[in-house]
Every structure is written in structure tokens, then in C-alpha cells.
mmCIF file of C-alpha atoms in Angstrom:
data_model
loop_
_atom_site.group_PDB
_atom_site.id
_atom_site.type_symbol
_atom_site.label_atom_id
_atom_site.label_comp_id
_atom_site.label_asym_id
_atom_site.label_seq_id
_atom_site.Cartn_x
_atom_site.Cartn_y
_atom_site.Cartn_z
ATOM 1 C CA MET A 1 5.396 -4.917 22.768
ATOM 2 C CA ILE A 2 8.708 -6.575 21.902
ATOM 3 C CA LYS A 3 10.305 -5.076 18.824
ATOM 4 C CA ALA A 4 12.049 -7.244 16.243
ATOM 5 C CA GLU A 5 15.579 -5.980 15.807
ATOM 6 C CA LYS A 6 17.148 -5.489 12.437
ATOM 7 C CA ILE A 7 20.035 -7.707 11.393
ATOM 8 C CA ILE A 8 23.208 -5.665 11.186
ATOM 9 C CA ALA A 9 25.790 -6.369 8.511
ATOM 10 C CA THR A 10 28.876 -8.164 9.751
ATOM 11 C CA THR A 11 32.323 -6.638 9.789
ATOM 12 C CA GLN A 12 33.239 -7.438 6.189
ATOM 13 C CA SER A 13 34.512 -4.456 4.252
ATOM 14 C CA THR A 14 32.209 -2.951 1.638
ATOM 15 C CA GLN A 15 34.376 -4.534 -1.063
ATOM 16 C CA ASP A 16 33.416 -7.979 0.256
ATOM 17 C CA VAL A 17 29.660 -7.334 0.015
ATOM 18 C CA LEU A 18 27.597 -7.251 -3.172
ATOM 19 C CA GLY A 19 24.550 -5.922 -1.358
ATOM 20 C CA HIS A 20 21.864 -7.190 0.991
ATOM 21 C CA LEU A 21 18.853 -9.445 0.983
ATOM 22 C CA PHE A 22 15.906 -7.580 2.449
ATOM 23 C CA TRP A 23 12.441 -8.545 3.636
ATOM 24 C CA PHE A 24 9.875 -6.920 5.873
ATOM 25 C CA ASN A 25 6.435 -7.126 7.436
ATOM 26 C CA ILE A 26 4.047 -4.274 8.235
ATOM 27 C CA GLY A 27 1.500 -5.307 10.851
ATOM 28 C CA LYS A 28 -1.987 -3.930 11.365
ATOM 29 C CA GLN A 29 -1.838 -0.502 12.970
ATOM 30 C CA LEU A 30 -2.856 3.130 12.911
ATOM 31 C CA VAL A 31 -0.161 5.823 13.169
ATOM 32 C CA ARG A 32 -0.850 9.463 13.946
ATOM 33 C CA VAL A 33 0.169 11.805 11.144
ATOM 34 C CA ASP A 34 2.718 13.698 13.273
ATOM 35 C CA ASP A 35 4.144 10.472 14.707
ATOM 36 C CA LEU A 36 4.724 9.010 11.255
ATOM 37 C CA LYS A 37 6.485 12.161 10.115
ATOM 38 C CA GLN A 38 8.771 12.059 13.165
ATOM 39 C CA LYS A 39 9.600 8.383 12.632
ATOM 40 C CA LEU A 40 10.638 9.129 9.043
ATOM 41 C CA ILE A 41 12.840 11.990 10.192
ATOM 42 C CA ASP A 42 14.389 9.997 13.053
ATOM 43 C CA SER A 43 15.217 7.083 10.736
ATOM 44 C CA GLY A 44 17.072 9.334 8.311
ATOM 45 C CA LEU A 45 14.590 8.839 5.461
ATOM 46 C CA GLY A 46 13.049 12.301 5.757
ATOM 47 C CA GLU A 47 9.490 13.610 5.705
ATOM 48 C CA GLU A 48 9.489 13.872 1.907
ATOM 49 C CA TRP A 49 8.321 10.228 1.928
ATOM 50 C CA MET A 50 5.112 11.059 3.812
ATOM 51 C CA PRO A 51 2.005 9.552 2.184
ATOM 52 C CA ASN A 52 -0.547 11.846 0.587
ATOM 53 C CA ARG A 53 -2.571 13.921 3.035
ATOM 54 C CA ILE A 54 -5.532 12.040 4.486
ATOM 55 C CA ARG A 55 -8.721 13.452 2.959
ATOM 56 C CA SER A 56 -11.597 13.817 5.400
ATOM 57 C CA VAL A 57 -14.008 12.518 2.750
ATOM 58 C CA ASP A 58 -12.011 9.281 2.426
ATOM 59 C CA ALA A 59 -12.022 8.826 6.209
ATOM 60 C CA PHE A 60 -15.777 9.553 6.249
ATOM 61 C CA ARG A 61 -16.614 7.005 3.575
ATOM 62 C CA ARG A 62 -14.388 4.354 5.115
ATOM 63 C CA ALA A 63 -15.820 4.860 8.618
ATOM 64 C CA THR A 64 -19.462 4.810 7.524
ATOM 65 C CA LYS A 65 -18.999 1.774 5.301
ATOM 66 C CA GLU A 66 -17.484 -0.209 8.167
ATOM 67 C CA VAL A 67 -20.561 0.120 10.395
ATOM 68 C CA GLN A 68 -22.882 -1.712 8.023
ATOM 69 C CA THR A 69 -24.289 -4.715 9.845
ATOM 70 C CA LYS A 70 -26.981 -7.378 10.000
ATOM 71 C CA LYS A 71 -29.071 -7.632 13.160
ATOM 72 C CA PRO A 72 -31.578 -10.281 14.329
ATOM 73 C CA THR A 73 -35.149 -9.416 15.326
ATOM 74 C CA ALA A 74 -37.589 -10.949 17.773
ATOM 75 C CA ASN A 75 -38.595 -13.295 14.955
ATOM 76 C CA PRO A 76 -35.712 -15.748 14.400
ATOM 77 C CA LYS A 77 -36.580 -15.898 10.696
ATOM 78 C CA ILE A 78 -36.470 -12.125 10.152
ATOM 79 C CA PHE A 79 -33.357 -9.907 10.044
ATOM 80 C CA LYS A 80 -32.573 -6.234 9.560
ATOM 81 C CA ASN A 81 -29.719 -5.119 7.324
ATOM 82 C CA TYR A 82 -28.372 -1.699 8.331
ATOM 83 C CA LEU A 83 -26.819 -0.351 5.151
ATOM 84 C CA ILE A 84 -25.070 2.884 4.179
ATOM 85 C CA ARG A 85 -26.111 4.733 1.041
ATOM 86 C CA GLU A 86 -24.551 7.958 -0.230
ATOM 87 C CA VAL A 87 -27.334 10.320 -1.308
ATOM 88 C CA TYR A 88 -25.591 13.659 -1.823
ATOM 89 C CA ALA A 89 -22.134 15.131 -2.338
ATOM 90 C CA ASP A 90 -20.806 18.527 -3.431
ATOM 91 C CA LEU A 91 -17.765 20.685 -2.708
ATOM 92 C CA GLU A 92 -18.900 21.401 0.866
ATOM 93 C CA THR A 93 -20.890 18.415 2.093
ATOM 94 C CA VAL A 94 -21.260 14.656 1.790
ATOM 95 C CA GLN A 95 -24.446 13.002 3.071
ATOM 96 C CA ARG A 96 -24.893 9.312 3.677
ATOM 97 C CA ASN A 97 -28.050 7.713 4.994
ATOM 98 C CA VAL A 98 -28.469 4.649 7.148
ATOM 99 C CA VAL A 99 -31.141 2.575 5.427
ATOM 100 C CA VAL A 100 -32.798 -0.474 6.917
ATOM 101 C CA GLU A 101 -33.667 -3.458 4.786
ATOM 102 C CA THR A 102 -35.862 -6.099 6.417
ATOM 103 C CA VAL A 103 -35.213 -9.576 4.990
ATOM 104 C CA ASP A 104 -36.152 -13.169 5.675
ATOM 105 C CA GLN A 105 -33.743 -16.043 6.268
ATOM 106 C CA ASN A 106 -33.331 -16.430 2.498
ATOM 107 C CA ASN A 107 -32.394 -12.749 2.192
ATOM 108 C CA LYS A 108 -35.675 -11.920 0.439
ATOM 109 C CA ARG A 109 -36.580 -8.281 1.027
ATOM 110 C CA LEU A 110 -39.696 -7.766 3.146
ATOM 111 C CA GLY A 111 -39.370 -4.050 3.821
ATOM 112 C CA TYR A 112 -37.157 -1.024 3.226
ATOM 113 C CA LYS A 113 -36.714 2.279 5.083
ATOM 114 C CA ALA A 114 -34.582 4.761 3.137
ATOM 115 C CA GLN A 115 -33.742 7.279 5.868
ATOM 116 C CA THR A 116 -33.348 5.720 9.299
ATOM 117 C CA ALA A 117 -30.439 8.078 10.002
ATOM 118 C CA ILE A 118 -28.605 10.903 8.253
ATOM 119 C CA ILE A 119 -24.818 11.252 8.563
ATOM 120 C CA ARG A 120 -23.170 14.369 7.122
ATOM 121 C CA LEU A 121 -19.578 15.441 6.610
ATOM 122 C CA ASP A 122 -18.674 19.128 6.584
ATOM 123 C CA LYS A 123 -15.681 19.075 4.221
ATOM 124 C CA LYS A 124 -14.539 22.591 5.180
ATOM 125 C CA ASN A 125 -14.301 21.905 8.911
ATOM 126 C CA GLY A 126 -13.675 18.160 8.661
ATOM 127 C CA ASN A 127 -16.476 17.400 11.118
ATOM 128 C CA LEU A 128 -19.148 14.680 11.180
ATOM 129 C CA VAL A 129 -22.715 15.182 12.433
ATOM 130 C CA PHE A 130 -25.683 12.810 12.463
ATOM 131 C CA GLU A 131 -29.396 12.824 13.229
ATOM 132 C CA THR A 132 -31.731 9.929 13.998
ATOM 133 C CA SER A 133 -34.358 8.804 16.486
ATOM 134 C CA ASP A 134 -33.753 5.086 15.955
ATOM 135 C CA SER A 135 -31.970 3.521 18.946
ATOM 136 C CA GLU A 136 -30.135 0.929 16.858
ATOM 137 C CA ALA A 137 -29.071 3.524 14.297
ATOM 138 C CA ILE A 138 -27.793 5.857 17.030
ATOM 139 C CA GLU A 139 -25.246 3.249 18.073
ATOM 140 C CA LEU A 140 -24.117 2.773 14.468
ATOM 141 C CA CYS A 141 -23.775 6.540 13.980
ATOM 142 C CA LYS A 142 -21.699 6.836 17.144
ATOM 143 C CA GLN A 143 -19.436 4.038 15.912
ATOM 144 C CA ALA A 144 -19.077 5.782 12.548
ATOM 145 C CA GLU A 145 -18.244 9.057 14.295
ATOM 146 C CA GLN A 146 -15.564 7.423 16.443
ATOM 147 C CA LYS A 147 -14.028 5.635 13.464
ATOM 148 C CA PHE A 148 -14.109 8.800 11.344
ATOM 149 C CA TYR A 149 -12.023 10.893 13.743
ATOM 150 C CA LEU A 150 -9.616 7.983 14.147
ATOM 151 C CA TYR A 151 -9.151 7.513 10.390
ATOM 152 C CA ARG A 152 -8.995 11.270 9.761
ATOM 153 C CA ASP A 153 -5.957 11.680 12.018
ATOM 154 C CA HIS A 154 -4.146 8.358 11.501
ATOM 155 C CA TYR A 155 -2.494 6.564 8.606
ATOM 156 C CA SER A 156 -3.431 2.912 8.181
ATOM 157 C CA SER A 157 -1.094 -0.037 7.649
ATOM 158 C CA GLN A 158 -2.067 0.050 3.954
ATOM 159 C CA HIS A 159 -0.898 3.683 3.678
ATOM 160 C CA ILE A 160 2.405 2.612 5.219
ATOM 161 C CA ARG A 161 2.824 -0.427 2.943
ATOM 162 C CA VAL A 162 2.365 1.759 -0.137
ATOM 163 C CA MET A 163 4.885 4.268 1.229
ATOM 164 C CA VAL A 164 7.441 1.556 2.049
ATOM 165 C CA ALA A 165 7.052 0.120 -1.456
ATOM 166 C CA LYS A 166 7.889 3.546 -2.915
ATOM 167 C CA ILE A 167 10.946 3.898 -0.687
ATOM 168 C CA LEU A 168 12.117 0.397 -1.579
ATOM 169 C CA GLY A 169 11.579 1.216 -5.251
ATOM 170 C CA SER A 170 14.137 4.012 -4.929
ATOM 171 C CA LEU A 171 16.815 1.523 -3.762
ATOM 172 C CA ALA A 172 17.230 -0.391 -7.065
ATOM 173 C CA PRO A 173 15.700 -3.632 -5.703
ATOM 174 C CA THR A 174 15.610 -6.917 -7.591
ATOM 175 C CA PRO A 175 12.939 -9.415 -6.476
ATOM 176 C CA MET A 176 14.453 -12.752 -5.508
ATOM 177 C CA ARG A 177 11.095 -14.500 -5.793
ATOM 178 C CA GLU A 178 8.419 -14.155 -8.448
ATOM 179 C CA ASN A 179 5.988 -12.534 -6.019
ATOM 180 C CA GLY A 180 8.584 -10.258 -4.428
ATOM 181 C CA VAL A 181 8.692 -10.766 -0.642
ATOM 182 C CA ILE A 182 12.531 -10.998 -0.626
ATOM 183 C CA TYR A 183 14.646 -8.473 -2.488
ATOM 184 C CA PHE A 184 18.296 -7.933 -3.323
ATOM 185 C CA VAL A 185 19.462 -4.349 -2.829
ATOM 186 C CA PRO A 186 22.897 -3.453 -4.268
ATOM 187 C CA ASN A 187 25.667 -2.246 -1.986
ATOM 188 C CA SER A 188 25.492 1.302 -3.357
ATOM 189 C CA MET A 189 22.076 1.622 -1.695
ATOM 190 C CA THR A 190 23.075 0.304 1.740
ATOM 191 C CA ALA A 191 22.713 3.647 3.538
ATOM 192 C CA GLY A 192 19.134 4.087 2.334
ATOM 193 C CA LEU A 193 18.305 0.459 3.091
ATOM 194 C CA THR A 194 19.627 0.808 6.637
ATOM 195 C CA ASN A 195 17.386 3.846 7.137
ATOM 196 C CA LEU A 196 14.400 1.907 5.803
ATOM 197 C CA VAL A 197 15.050 -1.007 8.165
ATOM 198 C CA THR A 198 15.336 1.431 11.082
ATOM 199 C CA PHE A 199 12.038 3.065 10.124
ATOM 200 C CA ILE A 200 10.068 -0.175 9.748
ATOM 201 C CA CYS A 201 11.378 -1.522 13.057
ATOM 202 C CA SER A 202 10.159 1.658 14.778
ATOM 203 C CA LEU A 203 6.560 0.792 13.860
ATOM 204 C CA GLU A 204 4.175 -1.273 15.936
ATOM 205 C CA ASN A 205 3.845 -4.952 15.085
ATOM 206 C CA SER A 206 6.365 -4.691 12.222
ATOM 207 C CA ASP A 207 9.871 -5.855 11.417
ATOM 208 C CA ALA A 208 12.487 -5.703 8.657
ATOM 209 C CA PHE A 209 15.779 -7.476 8.036
ATOM 210 C CA LYS A 210 18.834 -7.014 5.852
ATOM 211 C CA VAL A 211 21.410 -9.764 5.427
ATOM 212 C CA PRO A 212 24.730 -9.176 3.626
ATOM 213 C CA VAL A 213 25.402 -11.029 0.386
ATOM 214 C CA ILE A 214 29.126 -11.804 0.293
ATOM 215 C CA ASN A 215 31.049 -11.165 -2.934
ATOM 216 C CA SER A 216 31.565 -14.634 -4.402
ATOM 217 C CA SER A 217 31.171 -16.161 -7.854
ATOM 218 C CA ASP A 218 28.098 -18.117 -6.727
ATOM 219 C CA ASN A 219 26.424 -15.020 -5.304
ATOM 220 C CA ARG A 220 27.271 -12.965 -8.384
ATOM 221 C CA HIS A 221 25.646 -15.654 -10.505
ATOM 222 C CA MET A 222 22.583 -15.668 -8.233
ATOM 223 C CA VAL A 223 22.072 -11.906 -8.468
ATOM 224 C CA SER A 224 22.737 -11.882 -12.205
ATOM 225 C CA LYS A 225 20.199 -14.657 -12.793
ATOM 226 C CA LYS A 226 17.519 -12.975 -10.687
ATOM 227 C CA LEU A 227 18.094 -9.646 -12.425
ATOM 228 C CA ASN A 228 17.834 -11.386 -15.784
ATOM 229 C CA ASP A 229 14.603 -13.128 -14.710
ATOM 230 C CA TYR A 230 13.156 -9.821 -13.538
ATOM 231 C CA LEU A 231 13.944 -8.018 -16.798
ATOM 232 C CA ASP A 232 12.477 -10.923 -18.795
ATOM 233 C CA HIS A 233 9.329 -10.714 -16.662
ATOM 234 C CA LEU A 234 8.987 -6.996 -17.386
ATOM 235 C CA LEU A 235 9.499 -7.619 -21.109
ATOM 236 C CA ASP A 236 6.736 -10.216 -21.098
ATOM 237 C CA GLN A 237 4.439 -7.857 -19.233
ATOM 238 C CA CYS A 238 5.131 -4.972 -21.616
ATOM 239 C CA ARG A 239 4.406 -7.168 -24.626
ATOM 240 C CA SER A 240 1.029 -8.320 -23.315
ATOM 241 C CA THR A 241 -0.773 -5.222 -22.026
ATOM 242 C CA GLU A 242 -4.081 -6.028 -23.709
ATOM 243 C CA GLY A 243 -6.834 -6.108 -21.138
ATOM 244 C CA LEU A 244 -4.931 -4.097 -18.541
ATOM 245 C CA ARG A 245 -6.571 -1.045 -16.984
ATOM 246 C CA LYS A 246 -5.006 2.382 -17.442
ATOM 247 C CA ASP A 247 -3.750 2.432 -13.859
ATOM 248 C CA GLN A 248 -2.168 -1.008 -14.301
ATOM 249 C CA ILE A 249 -0.417 0.124 -17.485
ATOM 250 C CA LYS A 250 0.805 3.250 -15.699
ATOM 251 C CA MET A 251 2.252 1.137 -12.873
ATOM 252 C CA LEU A 252 3.929 -1.215 -15.364
ATOM 253 C CA VAL A 253 5.538 1.672 -17.264
ATOM 254 C CA GLU A 254 6.757 3.190 -13.998
ATOM 255 C CA GLU A 255 8.222 -0.124 -12.788
ATOM 256 C CA THR A 256 9.920 -0.724 -16.154
ATOM 257 C CA ASN A 257 11.398 2.759 -16.245
ATOM 258 C CA ASN A 258 12.717 2.231 -12.710
ATOM 259 C CA ALA A 259 14.387 -1.035 -13.795
ATOM 260 C CA ILE A 260 15.999 0.749 -16.754
ATOM 261 C CA ARG A 261 17.222 3.524 -14.458
ATOM 262 C CA ASP A 262 18.495 1.112 -11.810
ATOM 263 C CA TYR A 263 20.563 -0.995 -14.201
ATOM 264 C CA LYS A 264 23.526 1.345 -13.649
ATOM 265 C CA GLU A 265 23.707 0.038 -10.067
ATOM 266 C CA TYR A 266 24.265 -3.487 -11.442
ATOM 267 C CA LYS A 267 26.707 -2.785 -14.277
ATOM 268 C CA GLU A 268 29.831 -3.709 -12.353
ATOM 269 C CA LEU A 269 28.202 -6.729 -10.741
ATOM 270 C CA THR A 270 27.078 -8.112 -14.139
ATOM 271 C CA SER A 271 30.134 -6.976 -16.124
ATOM 272 C CA SER A 272 30.731 -10.479 -17.539
ATOM 273 C CA GLU A 273 27.305 -10.304 -19.241
ATOM 274 C CA THR A 274 27.217 -6.635 -20.191
ATOM 275 C CA GLU A 275 26.143 -7.184 -23.788
ATOM 276 C CA LYS A 276 23.182 -9.371 -22.813
ATOM 277 C CA PHE A 277 21.877 -6.970 -20.213
ATOM 278 C CA GLU A 278 22.316 -3.847 -22.296
ATOM 279 C CA GLU A 279 20.390 -5.506 -25.122
ATOM 280 C CA LYS A 280 17.509 -6.202 -22.722
ATOM 281 C CA ILE A 281 17.558 -2.618 -21.485
ATOM 282 C CA LEU A 282 17.243 -1.433 -25.089
ATOM 283 C CA LEU A 283 14.325 -3.811 -25.647
ATOM 284 C CA LEU A 284 12.602 -2.526 -22.518
ATOM 285 C CA ARG A 285 13.018 1.076 -23.643
ATOM 286 C CA SER A 286 11.505 0.163 -27.007
ATOM 287 C CA GLU A 287 8.517 -1.565 -25.401
ATOM 288 C CA VAL A 288 7.839 1.417 -23.132
ATOM 289 C CA VAL A 289 7.822 3.724 -26.164
ATOM 290 C CA LYS A 290 5.332 1.420 -27.908
ATOM 291 C CA ILE A 291 3.033 1.418 -24.866
ATOM 292 C CA LEU A 292 3.095 5.209 -24.589
ATOM 293 C CA GLN A 293 2.318 5.584 -28.291
ATOM 294 C CA LYS A 294 -0.851 3.475 -28.066
#
């Protein structure tokens, strides 16, 4: 597979560069746990960025859910839904059953068999076993078993996206578009950004780019405006938390605190508007306190 190469900064001195524009793409993939750790080390990021350990129970539930299917019968108007239902879980075991729901072409239930197959996870040993005498269910159980061992030992592209977002969050990024996608990273964070680009480009079906932003009055204005827009967006979000779930509020508080922390990386760049930005930082701090007091 051809790897996309990162864009290397040109030969301008660091004084001529405000920072870099950065964007990336993580393609669909599975990465072995040890391989991901080595890629982080080789890139210079370090294994401290490893995602949380993969829990066997999460891999078990994901694998069994994915094998649910609808199959035709000899009667073209009758179908069988092979569904997964969790029936038992404790500290040592999780049991899920394959149930079969017979339905007509309008999805009206005609029959139901609650235990066509039994699939169990031994949490202590991290092993999956199944029992069934149904030929169709045997194939589904074998698929679930194969998927389970794959998911137990590999991180998914979603794991990696979450990890990359955390690493990027440590580099004082400012979104250049409302939905993110392209970010400005200040020059003080160039070493970390370079390591992140190296890491992403080492993955399958993925690429990342950094392009230098030259120190000019137009570019200073651009970065200042986008930083101002971002802080205004956070203020609006903090002032309208009604209806948000606890996890959403937690994420908002974390993102706002990161923006407050990262402002020091932009002080010199926005020195002509220091008073305006420091006032917004104070407002953000106040809003975070109000949220935490609720």
C-alpha cells in the first residue's frame, strides 16, 4: 500500500513561521496492541498515549452483535432473524444467546426460539466458547468467535481516532473551520506536531499533513480571528448547557479548560489584542466555575 508522505516545513527560520496548518485522515483498520505501542514509540510520541486496555467483554459484545443477520427460508415470504440477546453477566462470565425470530415479509412475528445457541465469555481467561446443534447458528457462532479474538487483540480505527484527538488536544490547536477538520498549531508545538504526523503516516490507509503558516500581518489576523471565533463558540456553549448529558458537559468543561490553558501559546501572536483576549479568558473561567457549581 502506498503511504501518503507528510509535508515537511520549508527552510524558513522558526522566526518566520507562526505555526502550521494540520489535517489528517485515519482509515479503517485494526492494529495489534504491541504494534500500536511500537509505532507510538518510534514516532517520538511515547507509549503514554496508548488507548485504554481493550476489555475482553467489550470485544465479546461487539463481536456477537455484529453477527446478527436476517436469512431467507424455503418460503419466499418467510424469513428468520438471528438475533443476539444477553441473558446473564457477573464478575466471571457473560452469556449471550442466539435467538431466532421467524417473521413474514411485513416483519410480523410468526415464531420465536429463545435459545438456538449459547455463547459464553470467560472473563478471567478471556476465552469464548459456544454450544448449539443448529447448523445456521454454528456458522454465526464461529464468525463471532473469529471476530472476538480479532477485536480482543487489536485496536480499531475508532480507538485510534480518539487517541489522536487527545494528542492533538495537547498541542494547543485552534480549529480553522467550525467543524474542525483543519487546525492551526502554534510554532511552540512544532516538535510534537511533527511526531504526530509521523505516527499517523505510519498507519495503514491514513495520512496527515502540516503546512507552515508564514509570519505576516494577514496570517496573524487570520489566526487571531479564528482563535477569537473559537473562544466565542466555547462561551456560547458554556452559557447554554441545558439539555446536555453529563458526559457532554464533562467534555465541554475539559475543552474549555484546555483553551484557557493554551492561550499562553498565543499571547505573543495576539499581542495587539491582549486586552480583548484576556477578557474572554476571564469570562470562560467564570462560566466553567458556574457549570461546576450546578
